[in-house]
PDB file of C-alpha atoms in Angstrom:
ATOM      1  CA  MET C   1     -42.325  40.715 -11.441  1.00 70.00           C
ATOM      2  CA  SER C   2     -44.161  37.748 -10.813  1.00 76.00           C
ATOM      3  CA  GLU C   3     -45.404  36.506  -8.014  1.00 80.00           C
ATOM      4  CA  THR C   4     -43.470  32.787  -8.313  1.00 80.00           C
ATOM      5  CA  MET C   5     -40.175  35.388  -8.757  1.00 76.00           C
ATOM      6  CA  LYS C   6     -40.521  37.442  -5.850  1.00 77.00           C
ATOM      7  CA  VAL C   7     -41.316  33.781  -3.565  1.00 75.00           C
ATOM      8  CA  LEU C   8     -38.067  32.301  -5.364  1.00 78.00           C
ATOM      9  CA  ILE C   9     -35.995  35.261  -4.482  1.00 80.00           C
ATOM     10  CA  LYS C  10     -37.322  35.605  -0.883  1.00 76.00           C
ATOM     11  CA  ASN C  11     -36.319  31.920  -0.529  1.00 78.00           C
ATOM     12  CA  THR C  12     -32.784  32.672  -1.984  1.00 83.00           C
ATOM     13  CA  ILE C  13     -32.108  35.085   0.087  1.00 82.00           C
ATOM     14  CA  GLY C  14     -33.586  33.427   3.287  1.00 76.00           C
ATOM     15  CA  LEU C  15     -31.610  29.983   2.405  1.00 75.00           C
ATOM     16  CA  CYS C  16     -27.962  32.417   1.571  1.00 72.00           C
ATOM     17  CA  THR C  17     -28.564  33.714   5.268  1.00 76.00           C
ATOM     18  CA  PHE C  18     -29.155  30.744   6.715  1.00 71.00           C
ATOM     19  CA  LEU C  19     -26.164  29.209   5.129  1.00 69.00           C
ATOM     20  CA  PHE C  20     -24.149  32.402   6.440  1.00 68.00           C
ATOM     21  CA  LEU C  21     -25.376  32.222  10.316  1.00 66.00           C
ATOM     22  CA  VAL C  22     -23.978  28.403  10.043  1.00 62.00           C
ATOM     23  CA  SER C  23     -20.820  28.903   8.712  1.00 67.00           C
ATOM     24  CA  PHE C  24     -19.994  31.744  10.947  1.00 59.00           C
ATOM     25  CA  ASN C  25     -21.002  29.633  14.061  1.00 58.00           C
ATOM     26  CA  VAL C  26     -18.852  26.401  13.291  1.00 55.00           C
ATOM     27  CA  ALA C  27     -16.163  28.692  12.211  1.00 58.00           C
ATOM     28  CA  ASN C  28     -16.119  30.304  15.689  1.00 62.00           C
ATOM     29  CA  ALA C  29     -16.928  27.444  17.808  1.00 61.00           C
ATOM     30  CA  LYS C  30     -14.901  26.463  20.605  1.00 65.00           C
ATOM     31  CA  THR C  31     -13.113  23.049  20.901  1.00 67.00           C
ATOM     32  CA  TYR C  32     -12.379  21.245  24.163  1.00 63.00           C
ATOM     33  CA  SER C  33     -10.080  18.909  24.680  1.00 64.00           C
ATOM     34  CA  ALA C  34      -9.856  16.117  27.174  1.00 60.00           C
ATOM     35  CA  GLU C  35      -6.272  16.658  27.855  1.00 63.00           C
ATOM     36  CA  ALA C  36      -6.899  20.408  28.403  1.00 55.00           C
ATOM     37  CA  ASN C  37      -9.416  19.684  31.775  1.00 54.00           C
ATOM     38  CA  PRO C  38      -7.860  18.601  34.418  1.00 59.00           C
ATOM     39  CA  GLN C  39      -8.642  15.478  35.948  1.00 62.00           C
ATOM     40  CA  HIS C  40     -10.838  14.221  38.644  1.00 57.00           C
ATOM     41  CA  ASN C  41     -10.627  11.451  41.327  1.00 59.00           C
ATOM     42  CA  ALA C  42     -14.009   9.800  41.925  1.00 51.00           C
ATOM     43  CA  SER C  43     -14.755  10.091  45.661  1.00 61.00           C
ATOM     44  CA  VAL C  44     -17.339   7.365  45.557  1.00 60.00           C
ATOM     45  CA  GLU C  45     -17.078   4.139  45.376  1.00 57.00           C
ATOM     46  CA  LEU C  46     -19.903   1.807  44.456  1.00 57.00           C
ATOM     47  CA  ASN C  47     -19.924  -1.877  45.114  1.00 60.00           C
ATOM     48  CA  ILE C  48     -22.261  -3.374  42.806  1.00 62.00           C
ATOM     49  CA  ASP C  49     -22.916  -7.444  42.702  1.00 61.00           C
ATOM     50  CA  GLY C  50     -22.056  -7.902  39.379  1.00 52.00           C
ATOM     51  CA  HIS C  51     -24.967 -10.454  39.217  1.00 56.00           C
ATOM     52  CA  ALA C  52     -27.039  -8.181  40.117  1.00 53.00           C
ATOM     53  CA  LEU C  53     -26.578  -5.546  37.325  1.00 59.00           C
ATOM     54  CA  ASN C  54     -29.683  -6.524  35.380  1.00 64.00           C
ATOM     55  CA  GLN C  55     -31.599  -7.587  37.570  1.00 75.00           C
ATOM     56  CA  ARG C  56     -34.862  -5.767  39.330  1.00 84.00           C
ATOM     57  CA  LEU C  57     -34.444  -5.837  42.991  1.00 90.00           C
ATOM     58  CA  CYS C  58     -35.906  -4.520  46.341  1.00 89.00           C
ATOM     59  CA  PHE C  59     -33.266  -3.293  49.291  1.00 90.00           C
ATOM     60  CA  PHE C  60     -33.346  -3.253  53.192  1.00 89.00           C
ATOM     61  CA  GLU C  61     -30.351  -3.360  55.124  1.00 90.00           C
ATOM     62  CA  ASP C  62     -27.808  -3.365  52.578  1.00 87.00           C
ATOM     63  CA  LYS C  63     -29.298  -6.425  51.571  1.00 89.00           C
ATOM     64  CA  ALA C  64     -30.592  -7.512  47.885  1.00 89.00           C
ATOM     65  CA  TYR C  65     -34.029  -9.015  47.470  1.00 90.00           C
ATOM     66  CA  SER C  66     -35.486 -10.702  44.400  1.00 89.00           C
ATOM     67  CA  LEU C  67     -39.359 -10.239  43.348  1.00 90.00           C
ATOM     68  CA  GLY C  68     -41.768 -12.124  45.805  1.00 91.00           C
ATOM     69  CA  ALA C  69     -39.105 -11.986  48.546  1.00 92.00           C
ATOM     70  CA  ILE C  70     -40.938 -11.692  52.415  1.00 93.00           C
ATOM     71  CA  ILE C  71     -39.592  -9.982  55.413  1.00 93.00           C
ATOM     72  CA  ASP C  72     -40.675  -9.240  58.839  1.00 90.00           C
ATOM     73  CA  VAL C  73     -40.234  -5.558  59.320  1.00 88.00           C
ATOM     74  CA  ASP C  74     -40.724  -4.279  63.229  1.00 87.00           C
ATOM     75  CA  GLY C  75     -43.987  -6.844  62.942  1.00 86.00           C
ATOM     76  CA  TYR C  76     -44.975  -6.023  59.233  1.00 87.00           C
ATOM     77  CA  LYS C  77     -44.580  -8.905  56.360  1.00 91.00           C
ATOM     78  CA  LEU C  78     -43.404  -6.772  53.257  1.00 91.00           C
ATOM     79  CA  GLN C  79     -43.229  -8.465  50.077  1.00 92.00           C
ATOM     80  CA  CYS C  80     -41.152  -7.471  46.853  1.00 91.00           C
ATOM     81  CA  ALA C  81     -43.598  -6.708  44.471  1.00 91.00           C
ATOM     82  CA  ILE C  82     -44.059  -5.134  41.189  1.00 90.00           C
ATOM     83  CA  GLU C  83     -44.509  -1.223  41.760  1.00 88.00           C
ATOM     84  CA  ASN C  84     -46.739  -0.939  38.791  1.00 86.00           C
ATOM     85  CA  GLU C  85     -48.661  -3.767  37.554  1.00 83.00           C
ATOM     86  CA  ALA C  86     -48.907  -2.204  33.884  1.00 85.00           C
ATOM     87  CA  GLU C  87     -45.428  -2.793  33.562  1.00 81.00           C
ATOM     88  CA  LEU C  88     -43.343  -6.083  32.594  1.00 78.00           C
ATOM     89  CA  ASN C  89     -40.013  -4.500  33.387  1.00 81.00           C
ATOM     90  CA  GLY C  90     -41.025  -1.821  35.814  1.00 83.00           C
ATOM     91  CA  ARG C  91     -39.299  -1.165  39.074  1.00 87.00           C
ATOM     92  CA  LEU C  92     -39.829  -3.242  42.384  1.00 91.00           C
ATOM     93  CA  MET C  93     -40.984  -1.923  46.006  1.00 90.00           C
ATOM     94  CA  TRP C  94     -42.031  -3.248  49.393  1.00 91.00           C
ATOM     95  CA  LYS C  95     -46.081  -3.825  49.526  1.00 90.00           C
ATOM     96  CA  ASN C  96     -47.132  -4.453  53.248  1.00 89.00           C
ATOM     97  CA  LEU C  97     -48.300  -8.191  52.876  1.00 85.00           C
ATOM     98  CA  VAL C  98     -51.450  -7.422  55.554  1.00 76.00           C
ATOM     99  CA  PRO C  99     -53.113  -3.878  55.245  1.00 63.00           C
ATOM    100  CA  VAL C 100     -52.706  -1.690  57.734  1.00 59.00           C
ATOM    101  CA  LYS C 101     -55.905  -1.349  59.966  1.00 57.00           C
TER     102      LYS C 101
END
């Protein structure tokens, strides 16, 4: 038997084995229905301003601040700024305007 024929037989056996295993797993796969699962009531309510959904914001004391906003917290001036300057649409964070000595 030639080497090519041996490789062809080996590949055919491997393919048949693979197809058998796949068909066996599909036939024995479990199915789930949304109706069979109990319904859960949400225990958390999110109050989100519709205008702020797609905006990058900084938050402080349950208030949203946009990029560039400056607030005073215990004598420190904080500015809402880009967290990572390399990202054009990355997260915002509060940065201290005056370096702490």
